[in-house]
mmCIF file of N, CA, C and O in Angstrom:
data_model
loop_
_atom_site.group_PDB
_atom_site.id
_atom_site.type_symbol
_atom_site.label_atom_id
_atom_site.label_comp_id
_atom_site.label_asym_id
_atom_site.label_seq_id
_atom_site.Cartn_x
_atom_site.Cartn_y
_atom_site.Cartn_z
ATOM 1 N N ILE A 1 77.400 -18.153 -21.998
ATOM 2 C CA ILE A 1 76.128 -18.475 -22.613
ATOM 3 C C ILE A 1 75.188 -19.050 -21.582
ATOM 4 O O ILE A 1 74.017 -18.677 -21.545
ATOM 5 N N ALA A 2 75.686 -19.907 -20.770
ATOM 6 C CA ALA A 2 74.857 -20.525 -19.742
ATOM 7 C C ALA A 2 74.351 -19.447 -18.773
ATOM 8 O O ALA A 2 73.220 -19.505 -18.293
ATOM 9 N N GLU A 3 75.220 -18.469 -18.515
ATOM 10 C CA GLU A 3 74.828 -17.409 -17.626
ATOM 11 C C GLU A 3 73.723 -16.562 -18.267
ATOM 12 O O GLU A 3 72.763 -16.160 -17.619
ATOM 13 N N ARG A 4 73.858 -16.293 -19.535
ATOM 14 C CA ARG A 4 72.849 -15.547 -20.265
ATOM 15 C C ARG A 4 71.520 -16.298 -20.263
ATOM 16 O O ARG A 4 70.477 -15.701 -20.048
ATOM 17 N N GLU A 5 71.600 -17.562 -20.496
ATOM 18 C CA GLU A 5 70.388 -18.392 -20.496
ATOM 19 C C GLU A 5 69.745 -18.401 -19.104
ATOM 20 O O GLU A 5 68.540 -18.343 -18.963
ATOM 21 N N ALA A 6 70.575 -18.439 -18.087
ATOM 22 C CA ALA A 6 70.066 -18.439 -16.716
ATOM 23 C C ALA A 6 69.378 -17.107 -16.426
ATOM 24 O O ALA A 6 68.289 -17.049 -15.820
ATOM 25 N N LYS A 7 70.011 -15.994 -16.867
ATOM 26 C CA LYS A 7 69.393 -14.671 -16.667
ATOM 27 C C LYS A 7 68.090 -14.562 -17.450
ATOM 28 O O LYS A 7 67.107 -14.015 -16.977
ATOM 29 N N GLU A 8 68.101 -15.101 -18.685
ATOM 30 C CA GLU A 8 66.887 -15.076 -19.510
ATOM 31 C C GLU A 8 65.785 -15.883 -18.844
ATOM 32 O O GLU A 8 64.623 -15.448 -18.787
ATOM 33 N N GLU A 9 66.108 -17.042 -18.324
ATOM 34 C CA GLU A 9 65.118 -17.894 -17.638
ATOM 35 C C GLU A 9 64.604 -17.178 -16.397
ATOM 36 O O GLU A 9 63.424 -17.223 -16.085
ATOM 37 N N GLU A 10 65.530 -16.503 -15.693
ATOM 38 C CA GLU A 10 65.138 -15.775 -14.476
ATOM 39 C C GLU A 10 64.181 -14.632 -14.855
ATOM 40 O O GLU A 10 63.172 -14.400 -14.192
ATOM 41 N N ARG A 11 64.503 -13.900 -15.944
ATOM 42 C CA ARG A 11 63.616 -12.833 -16.403
ATOM 43 C C ARG A 11 62.249 -13.376 -16.799
ATOM 44 O O ARG A 11 61.218 -12.815 -16.465
ATOM 45 N N GLU A 12 62.273 -14.487 -17.523
ATOM 46 C CA GLU A 12 61.025 -15.123 -17.927
ATOM 47 C C GLU A 12 60.227 -15.569 -16.694
ATOM 48 O O GLU A 12 58.997 -15.417 -16.638
ATOM 49 N N ALA A 13 60.939 -16.127 -15.717
ATOM 50 C CA ALA A 13 60.273 -16.589 -14.499
ATOM 51 C C ALA A 13 59.672 -15.402 -13.748
ATOM 52 O O ALA A 13 58.542 -15.443 -13.255
ATOM 53 N N LYS A 14 60.443 -14.274 -13.676
ATOM 54 C CA LYS A 14 59.925 -13.068 -13.001
ATOM 55 C C LYS A 14 58.716 -12.512 -13.765
ATOM 56 O O LYS A 14 57.730 -12.087 -13.158
ATOM 57 N N ALA A 15 58.820 -12.499 -15.107
ATOM 58 C CA ALA A 15 57.703 -11.994 -15.920
ATOM 59 C C ALA A 15 56.477 -12.877 -15.733
ATOM 60 O O ALA A 15 55.350 -12.381 -15.603
ATOM 61 N N GLU A 16 56.706 -14.197 -15.695
ATOM 62 C CA GLU A 16 55.596 -15.138 -15.480
ATOM 63 C C GLU A 16 54.989 -14.942 -14.097
ATOM 64 O O GLU A 16 53.779 -14.921 -13.931
ATOM 65 N N LEU A 17 55.859 -14.748 -13.089
ATOM 66 C CA LEU A 17 55.381 -14.508 -11.723
ATOM 67 C C LEU A 17 54.576 -13.218 -11.660
ATOM 68 O O LEU A 17 53.505 -13.144 -11.052
ATOM 69 N N LYS A 18 55.112 -12.146 -12.293
ATOM 70 C CA LYS A 18 54.419 -10.860 -12.328
ATOM 71 C C LYS A 18 53.067 -11.001 -13.010
ATOM 72 O O LYS A 18 52.058 -10.472 -12.543
ATOM 73 N N LYS A 19 53.045 -11.757 -14.089
ATOM 74 C CA LYS A 19 51.788 -11.988 -14.828
ATOM 75 C C LYS A 19 50.777 -12.719 -13.953
ATOM 76 O O LYS A 19 49.601 -12.385 -13.929
ATOM 77 N N MET A 20 51.266 -13.736 -13.234
ATOM 78 C CA MET A 20 50.363 -14.508 -12.346
ATOM 79 C C MET A 20 49.830 -13.614 -11.228
ATOM 80 O O MET A 20 48.663 -13.687 -10.878
ATOM 81 N N ILE A 21 50.706 -12.769 -10.659
ATOM 82 C CA ILE A 21 50.274 -11.879 -9.581
ATOM 83 C C ILE A 21 49.234 -10.904 -10.085
ATOM 84 O O ILE A 21 48.192 -10.669 -9.445
ATOM 85 N N GLU A 22 49.502 -10.314 -11.255
ATOM 86 C CA GLU A 22 48.531 -9.392 -11.849
ATOM 87 C C GLU A 22 47.206 -10.085 -12.133
ATOM 88 O O GLU A 22 46.128 -9.525 -11.908
ATOM 89 N N GLN A 23 47.315 -11.318 -12.615
ATOM 90 C CA GLN A 23 46.093 -12.093 -12.906
ATOM 91 C C GLN A 23 45.295 -12.344 -11.630
ATOM 92 O O GLN A 23 44.077 -12.191 -11.585
ATOM 93 N N GLU A 24 45.989 -12.711 -10.540
ATOM 94 C CA GLU A 24 45.319 -12.934 -9.257
ATOM 95 C C GLU A 24 44.693 -11.643 -8.739
ATOM 96 O O GLU A 24 43.583 -11.639 -8.214
ATOM 97 N N GLU A 25 45.433 -10.533 -8.888
ATOM 98 C CA GLU A 25 44.897 -9.240 -8.444
ATOM 99 C C GLU A 25 43.659 -8.873 -9.263
ATOM 100 O O GLU A 25 42.661 -8.387 -8.705
ATOM 101 N N ASN A 26 43.728 -9.103 -10.566
ATOM 102 C CA ASN A 26 42.566 -8.836 -11.415
ATOM 103 C C ASN A 26 41.370 -9.682 -11.025
ATOM 104 O O ASN A 26 40.240 -9.206 -10.975
ATOM 105 N N GLU A 27 41.631 -10.948 -10.751
ATOM 106 C CA GLU A 27 40.550 -11.847 -10.321
ATOM 107 C C GLU A 27 39.970 -11.401 -8.991
ATOM 108 O O GLU A 27 38.758 -11.427 -8.790
ATOM 109 N N ALA A 28 40.840 -10.976 -8.073
ATOM 110 C CA ALA A 28 40.389 -10.496 -6.761
ATOM 111 C C ALA A 28 39.534 -9.249 -6.938
ATOM 112 O O ALA A 28 38.484 -9.105 -6.319
ATOM 113 N N ARG A 29 40.012 -8.306 -7.808
ATOM 114 C CA ARG A 29 39.205 -7.088 -8.064
ATOM 115 C C ARG A 29 37.872 -7.438 -8.703
ATOM 116 O O ARG A 29 36.846 -6.872 -8.359
ATOM 117 N N LYS A 30 37.926 -8.377 -9.641
ATOM 118 C CA LYS A 30 36.683 -8.810 -10.321
ATOM 119 C C LYS A 30 35.724 -9.431 -9.303
ATOM 120 O O LYS A 30 34.535 -9.128 -9.315
ATOM 121 N N LYS A 31 36.267 -10.258 -8.432
ATOM 122 C CA LYS A 31 35.425 -10.908 -7.415
ATOM 123 C C LYS A 31 34.830 -9.852 -6.469
ATOM 124 O O LYS A 31 33.629 -9.878 -6.157
ATOM 125 N N GLU A 32 35.656 -8.883 -6.052
ATOM 126 C CA GLU A 32 35.174 -7.818 -5.171
ATOM 127 C C GLU A 32 34.088 -6.988 -5.874
ATOM 128 O O GLU A 32 33.057 -6.662 -5.286
ATOM 129 N N LEU A 33 34.319 -6.671 -7.141
ATOM 130 C CA LEU A 33 33.353 -5.894 -7.906
ATOM 131 C C LEU A 33 32.039 -6.680 -8.032
ATOM 132 O O LEU A 33 30.970 -6.113 -7.864
ATOM 133 N N THR A 34 32.148 -7.949 -8.330
ATOM 134 C CA THR A 34 30.950 -8.802 -8.432
ATOM 135 C C THR A 34 30.181 -8.832 -7.118
ATOM 136 O O THR A 34 28.965 -8.729 -7.091
ATOM 137 N N GLN A 35 30.923 -8.943 -6.012
ATOM 138 C CA GLN A 35 30.274 -8.950 -4.691
ATOM 139 C C GLN A 35 29.574 -7.617 -4.411
ATOM 140 O O GLN A 35 28.465 -7.586 -3.898
ATOM 141 N N ARG A 36 30.270 -6.508 -4.787
ATOM 142 C CA ARG A 36 29.631 -5.201 -4.574
ATOM 143 C C ARG A 36 28.393 -5.051 -5.424
ATOM 144 O O ARG A 36 27.361 -4.543 -4.956
ATOM 145 N N LEU A 37 28.475 -5.508 -6.684
ATOM 146 C CA LEU A 37 27.296 -5.431 -7.564
ATOM 147 C C LEU A 37 26.152 -6.269 -7.020
ATOM 148 O O LEU A 37 25.005 -5.835 -7.024
ATOM 149 N N ASP A 38 26.484 -7.468 -6.544
ATOM 150 C CA ASP A 38 25.452 -8.331 -5.964
ATOM 151 C C ASP A 38 24.814 -7.669 -4.740
ATOM 152 O O ASP A 38 23.604 -7.706 -4.567
ATOM 153 N N ALA A 39 25.671 -7.064 -3.898
ATOM 154 C CA ALA A 39 25.160 -6.392 -2.675
ATOM 155 C C ALA A 39 24.268 -5.211 -3.083
ATOM 156 O O ALA A 39 23.216 -4.996 -2.483
ATOM 157 N N ASN A 40 24.689 -4.453 -4.102
ATOM 158 C CA ASN A 40 23.871 -3.318 -4.569
ATOM 159 C C ASN A 40 22.544 -3.790 -5.141
ATOM 160 O O ASN A 40 21.509 -3.172 -4.890
ATOM 161 N N ARG A 41 22.585 -4.887 -5.908
ATOM 162 C CA ARG A 41 21.340 -5.427 -6.457
ATOM 163 C C ARG A 41 20.405 -5.875 -5.338
ATOM 164 O O ARG A 41 19.207 -5.608 -5.379
ATOM 165 N N LYS A 42 20.970 -6.549 -4.349
ATOM 166 C CA LYS A 42 20.155 -7.019 -3.219
ATOM 167 C C LYS A 42 19.568 -5.825 -2.466
ATOM 168 O O LYS A 42 18.381 -5.840 -2.114
ATOM 169 N N ALA A 43 20.377 -4.796 -2.236
ATOM 170 C CA ALA A 43 19.888 -3.612 -1.536
ATOM 171 C C ALA A 43 18.782 -2.943 -2.340
ATOM 172 O O ALA A 43 17.755 -2.512 -1.785
ATOM 173 N N ALA A 44 18.946 -2.849 -3.650
ATOM 174 C CA ALA A 44 17.921 -2.240 -4.513
ATOM 175 C C ALA A 44 16.645 -3.086 -4.471
ATOM 176 O O ALA A 44 15.540 -2.549 -4.386
ATOM 177 N N LYS A 45 16.810 -4.382 -4.512
ATOM 178 C CA LYS A 45 15.647 -5.297 -4.449
ATOM 179 C C LYS A 45 14.929 -5.140 -3.116
ATOM 180 O O LYS A 45 13.701 -5.083 -3.065
ATOM 181 N N ASP A 46 15.702 -5.066 -2.017
ATOM 182 C CA ASP A 46 15.115 -4.888 -0.707
ATOM 183 C C ASP A 46 14.354 -3.569 -0.611
ATOM 184 O O ASP A 46 13.250 -3.502 -0.047
ATOM 185 N N ARG A 47 14.960 -2.499 -1.153
ATOM 186 C CA ARG A 47 14.294 -1.189 -1.133
ATOM 187 C C ARG A 47 12.984 -1.259 -1.923
ATOM 188 O O ARG A 47 11.967 -0.743 -1.479
ATOM 189 N N GLU A 48 13.021 -1.918 -3.081
ATOM 190 C CA GLU A 48 11.833 -2.048 -3.916
ATOM 191 C C GLU A 48 10.736 -2.840 -3.184
ATOM 192 O O GLU A 48 9.564 -2.466 -3.209
ATOM 193 N N GLU A 49 11.136 -3.922 -2.541
ATOM 194 C CA GLU A 49 10.163 -4.720 -1.793
ATOM 195 C C GLU A 49 9.564 -3.928 -0.632
ATOM 196 O O GLU A 49 8.361 -3.999 -0.385
ATOM 197 N N ARG A 50 10.427 -3.151 0.047
ATOM 198 C CA ARG A 50 9.934 -2.315 1.157
ATOM 199 C C ARG A 50 8.961 -1.270 0.621
ATOM 200 O O ARG A 50 7.921 -1.027 1.213
ATOM 201 N N ARG A 51 9.297 -0.664 -0.515
ATOM 202 C CA ARG A 51 8.432 0.341 -1.112
ATOM 203 C C ARG A 51 7.091 -0.251 -1.509
ATOM 204 O O ARG A 51 6.029 0.305 -1.263
ATOM 205 N N LYS A 52 7.143 -1.451 -2.121
ATOM 206 C CA LYS A 52 5.905 -2.132 -2.504
ATOM 207 C C LYS A 52 5.062 -2.455 -1.282
ATOM 208 O O LYS A 52 3.841 -2.291 -1.301
ATOM 209 N N LYS A 53 5.710 -2.926 -0.226
ATOM 210 C CA LYS A 53 4.972 -3.265 0.993
ATOM 211 C C LYS A 53 4.334 -2.009 1.595
ATOM 212 O O LYS A 53 3.172 -2.047 2.009
ATOM 213 N N GLU A 54 5.083 -0.913 1.618
ATOM 214 C CA GLU A 54 4.533 0.351 2.142
ATOM 215 C C GLU A 54 3.330 0.782 1.290
ATOM 216 O O GLU A 54 2.313 1.230 1.826
ATOM 217 N N LEU A 55 3.449 0.646 -0.033
ATOM 218 C CA LEU A 55 2.359 1.023 -0.905
ATOM 219 C C LEU A 55 1.124 0.133 -0.648
ATOM 220 O O LEU A 55 -0.004 0.633 -0.555
ATOM 221 N N LEU A 56 1.362 -1.170 -0.523
ATOM 222 C CA LEU A 56 0.241 -2.080 -0.236
ATOM 223 C C LEU A 56 -0.389 -1.762 1.102
ATOM 224 O O LEU A 56 -1.624 -1.794 1.239
ATOM 225 N N ASP A 57 0.449 -1.449 2.100
ATOM 226 C CA ASP A 57 -0.087 -1.079 3.419
ATOM 227 C C ASP A 57 -0.938 0.195 3.317
ATOM 228 O O ASP A 57 -2.008 0.260 3.943
ATOM 229 N N LYS A 58 -0.453 1.166 2.548
ATOM 230 C CA LYS A 58 -1.225 2.405 2.381
ATOM 231 C C LYS A 58 -2.538 2.127 1.673
ATOM 232 O O LYS A 58 -3.582 2.662 2.054
ATOM 233 N N GLN A 59 -2.498 1.263 0.638
ATOM 234 C CA GLN A 59 -3.734 0.933 -0.082
ATOM 235 C C GLN A 59 -4.714 0.211 0.849
ATOM 236 O O GLN A 59 -5.911 0.492 0.831
ATOM 237 N N GLU A 60 -4.180 -0.703 1.654
ATOM 238 C CA GLU A 60 -5.040 -1.433 2.590
ATOM 239 C C GLU A 60 -5.674 -0.482 3.597
ATOM 240 O O GLU A 60 -6.857 -0.566 3.879
ATOM 241 N N MET A 61 -4.863 0.446 4.098
ATOM 242 C CA MET A 61 -5.374 1.439 5.058
ATOM 243 C C MET A 61 -6.448 2.298 4.391
ATOM 244 O O MET A 61 -7.495 2.561 4.971
ATOM 245 N N HIS A 62 -6.182 2.709 3.147
ATOM 246 C CA HIS A 62 -7.157 3.522 2.422
ATOM 247 C C HIS A 62 -8.464 2.755 2.252
ATOM 248 O O HIS A 62 -9.549 3.315 2.433
ATOM 249 N N GLU A 63 -8.372 1.480 1.889
ATOM 250 C CA GLU A 63 -9.574 0.663 1.707
ATOM 251 C C GLU A 63 -10.342 0.529 3.024
ATOM 252 O O GLU A 63 -11.576 0.617 3.051
ATOM 253 N N LYS A 64 -9.619 0.343 4.131
ATOM 254 C CA LYS A 64 -10.288 0.228 5.436
ATOM 255 C C LYS A 64 -11.009 1.529 5.783
ATOM 256 O O LYS A 64 -12.141 1.506 6.236
ATOM 257 N N ILE A 65 -10.332 2.642 5.549
ATOM 258 C CA ILE A 65 -10.936 3.944 5.833
ATOM 259 C C ILE A 65 -12.164 4.159 4.963
ATOM 260 O O ILE A 65 -13.215 4.624 5.428
ATOM 261 N N GLN A 66 -12.025 3.785 3.691
ATOM 262 C CA GLN A 66 -13.144 3.943 2.756
ATOM 263 C C GLN A 66 -14.320 3.067 3.181
ATOM 264 O O GLN A 66 -15.472 3.518 3.177
ATOM 265 N N GLN A 67 -14.052 1.819 3.564
ATOM 266 C CA GLN A 67 -15.123 0.927 4.031
ATOM 267 C C GLN A 67 -15.788 1.512 5.281
ATOM 268 O O GLN A 67 -17.017 1.468 5.413
ATOM 269 N N GLN A 68 -14.972 2.038 6.178
ATOM 270 C CA GLN A 68 -15.508 2.618 7.402
ATOM 271 C C GLN A 68 -16.382 3.837 7.067
ATOM 272 O O GLN A 68 -17.481 3.994 7.600
ATOM 273 N N LEU A 69 -15.911 4.648 6.131
ATOM 274 C CA LEU A 69 -16.681 5.813 5.711
ATOM 275 C C LEU A 69 -18.005 5.413 5.089
ATOM 276 O O LEU A 69 -19.054 5.977 5.421
ATOM 277 N N PHE A 70 -17.959 4.410 4.192
ATOM 278 C CA PHE A 70 -19.188 3.929 3.582
ATOM 279 C C PHE A 70 -20.144 3.370 4.631
ATOM 280 O O PHE A 70 -21.356 3.599 4.563
ATOM 281 N N ALA A 71 -19.606 2.641 5.608
ATOM 282 C CA ALA A 71 -20.451 2.073 6.673
ATOM 283 C C ALA A 71 -21.106 3.201 7.471
ATOM 284 O O ALA A 71 -22.300 3.150 7.787
ATOM 285 N N GLU A 72 -20.322 4.245 7.783
ATOM 286 C CA GLU A 72 -20.869 5.375 8.535
ATOM 287 C C GLU A 72 -21.931 6.108 7.714
ATOM 288 O O GLU A 72 -22.979 6.507 8.246
ATOM 289 N N MET A 73 -21.672 6.277 6.414
ATOM 290 C CA MET A 73 -22.655 6.946 5.547
ATOM 291 C C MET A 73 -23.935 6.103 5.464
ATOM 292 O O MET A 73 -25.040 6.668 5.479
ATOM 293 N N GLU A 74 -23.794 4.799 5.359
ATOM 294 C CA GLU A 74 -24.960 3.913 5.283
ATOM 295 C C GLU A 74 -25.756 4.008 6.596
ATOM 296 O O GLU A 74 -26.975 4.071 6.587
ATOM 297 N N GLN A 75 -25.024 4.010 7.716
ATOM 298 C CA GLN A 75 -25.680 4.124 9.017
ATOM 299 C C GLN A 75 -26.434 5.455 9.109
ATOM 300 O O GLN A 75 -27.570 5.507 9.580
ATOM 301 N N GLU A 76 -25.785 6.515 8.648
ATOM 302 C CA GLU A 76 -26.405 7.834 8.677
ATOM 303 C C GLU A 76 -27.648 7.866 7.775
ATOM 304 O O GLU A 76 -28.675 8.429 8.142
ATOM 305 N N ARG A 77 -27.546 7.245 6.612
ATOM 306 C CA ARG A 77 -28.699 7.186 5.692
ATOM 307 C C ARG A 77 -29.859 6.437 6.333
ATOM 308 O O ARG A 77 -31.011 6.886 6.278
ATOM 309 N N LYS A 78 -29.550 5.321 6.968
ATOM 310 C CA LYS A 78 -30.599 4.535 7.643
ATOM 311 C C LYS A 78 -31.243 5.349 8.768
ATOM 312 O O LYS A 78 -32.471 5.302 8.939
ATOM 313 N N GLU A 79 -30.418 6.060 9.523
ATOM 314 C CA GLU A 79 -30.939 6.880 10.625
ATOM 315 C C GLU A 79 -31.845 7.995 10.075
ATOM 316 O O GLU A 79 -32.913 8.265 10.630
ATOM 317 N N LYS A 80 -31.416 8.641 8.981
ATOM 318 C CA LYS A 80 -32.246 9.681 8.360
ATOM 319 C C LYS A 80 -33.571 9.111 7.884
ATOM 320 O O LYS A 80 -34.639 9.695 8.077
ATOM 321 N N GLN A 81 -33.493 7.926 7.258
ATOM 322 C CA GLN A 81 -34.713 7.270 6.766
ATOM 323 C C GLN A 81 -35.636 6.916 7.923
ATOM 324 O O GLN A 81 -36.847 7.091 7.850
ATOM 325 N N ARG A 82 -35.053 6.448 9.027
ATOM 326 C CA ARG A 82 -35.847 6.101 10.213
ATOM 327 C C ARG A 82 -36.549 7.334 10.756
ATOM 328 O O ARG A 82 -37.759 7.317 11.050
ATOM 329 N N ARG A 83 -35.793 8.455 10.863
ATOM 330 C CA ARG A 83 -36.407 9.702 11.349
ATOM 331 C C ARG A 83 -37.490 10.189 10.388
ATOM 332 O O ARG A 83 -38.544 10.658 10.829
ATOM 333 N N LYS A 84 -37.213 10.061 9.086
ATOM 334 C CA LYS A 84 -38.213 10.494 8.090
ATOM 335 C C LYS A 84 -39.468 9.641 8.204
ATOM 336 O O LYS A 84 -40.593 10.179 8.201
ATOM 337 N N ASP A 85 -39.296 8.328 8.331
ATOM 338 C CA ASP A 85 -40.449 7.436 8.482
ATOM 339 C C ASP A 85 -41.219 7.747 9.766
ATOM 340 O O ASP A 85 -42.449 7.755 9.772
ATOM 341 N N GLN A 86 -40.459 8.020 10.814
ATOM 342 C CA GLN A 86 -41.091 8.340 12.097
ATOM 343 C C GLN A 86 -41.897 9.637 11.975
ATOM 344 O O GLN A 86 -43.035 9.739 12.458
ATOM 345 N N LEU A 87 -41.310 10.639 11.333
ATOM 346 C CA LEU A 87 -41.983 11.909 11.145
ATOM 347 C C LEU A 87 -43.227 11.743 10.267
ATOM 348 O O LEU A 87 -44.294 12.287 10.558
ATOM 349 N N GLU A 88 -43.076 10.943 9.209
ATOM 350 C CA GLU A 88 -44.204 10.669 8.313
ATOM 351 C C GLU A 88 -45.342 9.971 9.071
ATOM 352 O O GLU A 88 -46.516 10.298 8.899
ATOM 353 N N SER A 89 -44.967 9.025 9.912
ATOM 354 C CA SER A 89 -45.950 8.308 10.717
ATOM 355 C C SER A 89 -46.663 9.276 11.675
ATOM 356 O O SER A 89 -47.887 9.223 11.845
ATOM 357 N N LYS A 90 -45.873 10.178 12.280
ATOM 358 C CA LYS A 90 -46.445 11.157 13.206
ATOM 359 C C LYS A 90 -47.416 12.086 12.443
ATOM 360 O O LYS A 90 -48.502 12.381 12.941
ATOM 361 N N ARG A 91 -47.007 12.541 11.262
ATOM 362 C CA ARG A 91 -47.867 13.420 10.466
ATOM 363 C C ARG A 91 -49.158 12.704 10.080
ATOM 364 O O ARG A 91 -50.256 13.286 10.120
ATOM 365 N N ALA A 92 -49.009 11.446 9.661
ATOM 366 C CA ALA A 92 -50.200 10.668 9.296
ATOM 367 C C ALA A 92 -51.126 10.533 10.495
ATOM 368 O O ALA A 92 -52.348 10.682 10.363
ATOM 369 N N TYR A 93 -50.576 10.258 11.654
ATOM 370 C CA TYR A 93 -51.360 10.141 12.873
ATOM 371 C C TYR A 93 -52.051 11.466 13.185
ATOM 372 O O TYR A 93 -53.255 11.511 13.499
ATOM 373 N N GLN A 94 -51.285 12.567 13.100
ATOM 374 C CA GLN A 94 -51.868 13.872 13.382
ATOM 375 C C GLN A 94 -52.980 14.206 12.375
ATOM 376 O O GLN A 94 -54.015 14.782 12.752
ATOM 377 N N LEU A 95 -52.798 13.854 11.124
ATOM 378 C CA LEU A 95 -53.812 14.081 10.108
ATOM 379 C C LEU A 95 -55.069 13.295 10.423
ATOM 380 O O LEU A 95 -56.180 13.810 10.331
ATOM 381 N N ARG A 96 -54.874 12.013 10.788
ATOM 382 C CA ARG A 96 -56.033 11.183 11.163
ATOM 383 C C ARG A 96 -56.759 11.780 12.354
ATOM 384 O O ARG A 96 -58.004 11.864 12.373
ATOM 385 N N MET A 97 -55.992 12.211 13.338
ATOM 386 C CA MET A 97 -56.609 12.776 14.524
ATOM 387 C C MET A 97 -57.366 14.086 14.170
ATOM 388 O O MET A 97 -58.477 14.304 14.644
ATOM 389 N N ALA A 98 -56.786 14.898 13.301
ATOM 390 C CA ALA A 98 -57.423 16.134 12.903
ATOM 391 C C ALA A 98 -58.717 15.821 12.148
ATOM 392 O O ALA A 98 -59.755 16.504 12.368
ATOM 393 N N LYS A 99 -58.670 14.827 11.264
ATOM 394 C CA LYS A 99 -59.877 14.436 10.534
ATOM 395 C C LYS A 99 -60.944 13.908 11.483
ATOM 396 O O LYS A 99 -62.124 14.218 11.348
ATOM 397 N N GLU A 100 -60.505 13.121 12.449
ATOM 398 C CA GLU A 100 -61.463 12.592 13.426
ATOM 399 C C GLU A 100 -62.118 13.731 14.216
ATOM 400 O O GLU A 100 -63.321 13.735 14.437
ATOM 401 N N ARG A 101 -61.305 14.677 14.633
ATOM 402 C CA ARG A 101 -61.859 15.825 15.391
ATOM 403 C C ARG A 101 -62.840 16.602 14.510
ATOM 404 O O ARG A 101 -63.898 17.024 14.967
ATOM 405 N N GLN A 102 -62.417 16.773 13.257
ATOM 406 C CA GLN A 102 -63.292 17.503 12.319
ATOM 407 C C GLN A 102 -64.601 16.753 12.134
ATOM 408 O O GLN A 102 -65.680 17.350 12.129
ATOM 409 N N GLU A 103 -64.504 15.452 11.972
ATOM 410 C CA GLU A 103 -65.721 14.630 11.823
ATOM 411 C C GLU A 103 -66.578 14.725 13.098
ATOM 412 O O GLU A 103 -67.805 14.845 13.005
ATOM 413 N N ASN A 104 -65.937 14.665 14.216
ATOM 414 C CA ASN A 104 -66.669 14.778 15.494
ATOM 415 C C ASN A 104 -67.365 16.136 15.602
ATOM 416 O O ASN A 104 -68.508 16.216 16.060
ATOM 417 N N MET A 105 -66.665 17.163 15.201
ATOM 418 C CA MET A 105 -67.247 18.496 15.271
ATOM 419 C C MET A 105 -68.443 18.586 14.315
ATOM 420 O O MET A 105 -69.482 19.173 14.652
ATOM 421 N N LYS A 106 -68.314 18.021 13.119
ATOM 422 C CA LYS A 106 -69.434 18.049 12.155
ATOM 423 C C LYS A 106 -70.609 17.290 12.733
ATOM 424 O O LYS A 106 -71.756 17.767 12.617
ATOM 425 N N GLU A 107 -70.335 16.139 13.315
ATOM 426 C CA GLU A 107 -71.428 15.346 13.882
ATOM 427 C C GLU A 107 -72.109 16.127 15.000
ATOM 428 O O GLU A 107 -73.342 16.112 15.114
ATOM 429 N N ARG A 108 -71.362 16.797 15.822
ATOM 430 C CA ARG A 108 -71.933 17.579 16.929
ATOM 431 C C ARG A 108 -72.754 18.743 16.393
ATOM 432 O O ARG A 108 -73.817 19.064 16.931
ATOM 433 N N LEU A 109 -72.264 19.341 15.322
ATOM 434 C CA LEU A 109 -72.982 20.481 14.760
ATOM 435 C C LEU A 109 -74.275 20.030 14.085
ATOM 436 O O LEU A 109 -75.260 20.750 14.103
ATOM 437 N N LEU A 110 -74.247 18.848 13.501
ATOM 438 C CA LEU A 110 -75.422 18.330 12.795
ATOM 439 C C LEU A 110 -76.473 17.793 13.788
ATOM 440 O O LEU A 110 -77.614 17.684 13.416
ATOM 441 N N GLN A 111 -76.108 17.520 14.960
ATOM 442 C CA GLN A 111 -77.082 16.974 15.900
ATOM 443 C C GLN A 111 -77.973 17.984 16.501
ATOM 444 O O GLN A 111 -78.075 19.047 16.599
#
């Protein structure tokens, strides 16, 4: 009977040991899985942050290009207006001169 009890205790001890080993292995697997999940989340977060930064950089570049384009268009508009004003001034001067010549010719003819 004592021998049977000893064998039973030994079986129970082996079963308990096996259970503890399996529990440790499960905990180790769980820990490894948790670490992998955390690493994957961090990698996904990093990718998302990189993507957002690239998008913001592209938007910033687009805004700079747009501002530059608007500045160039404004400069071009001012230059066109300056040339138009200059041409208008020249035409007005030529018209005045033509009128003066015409007046001079009339005066000469009337004398």
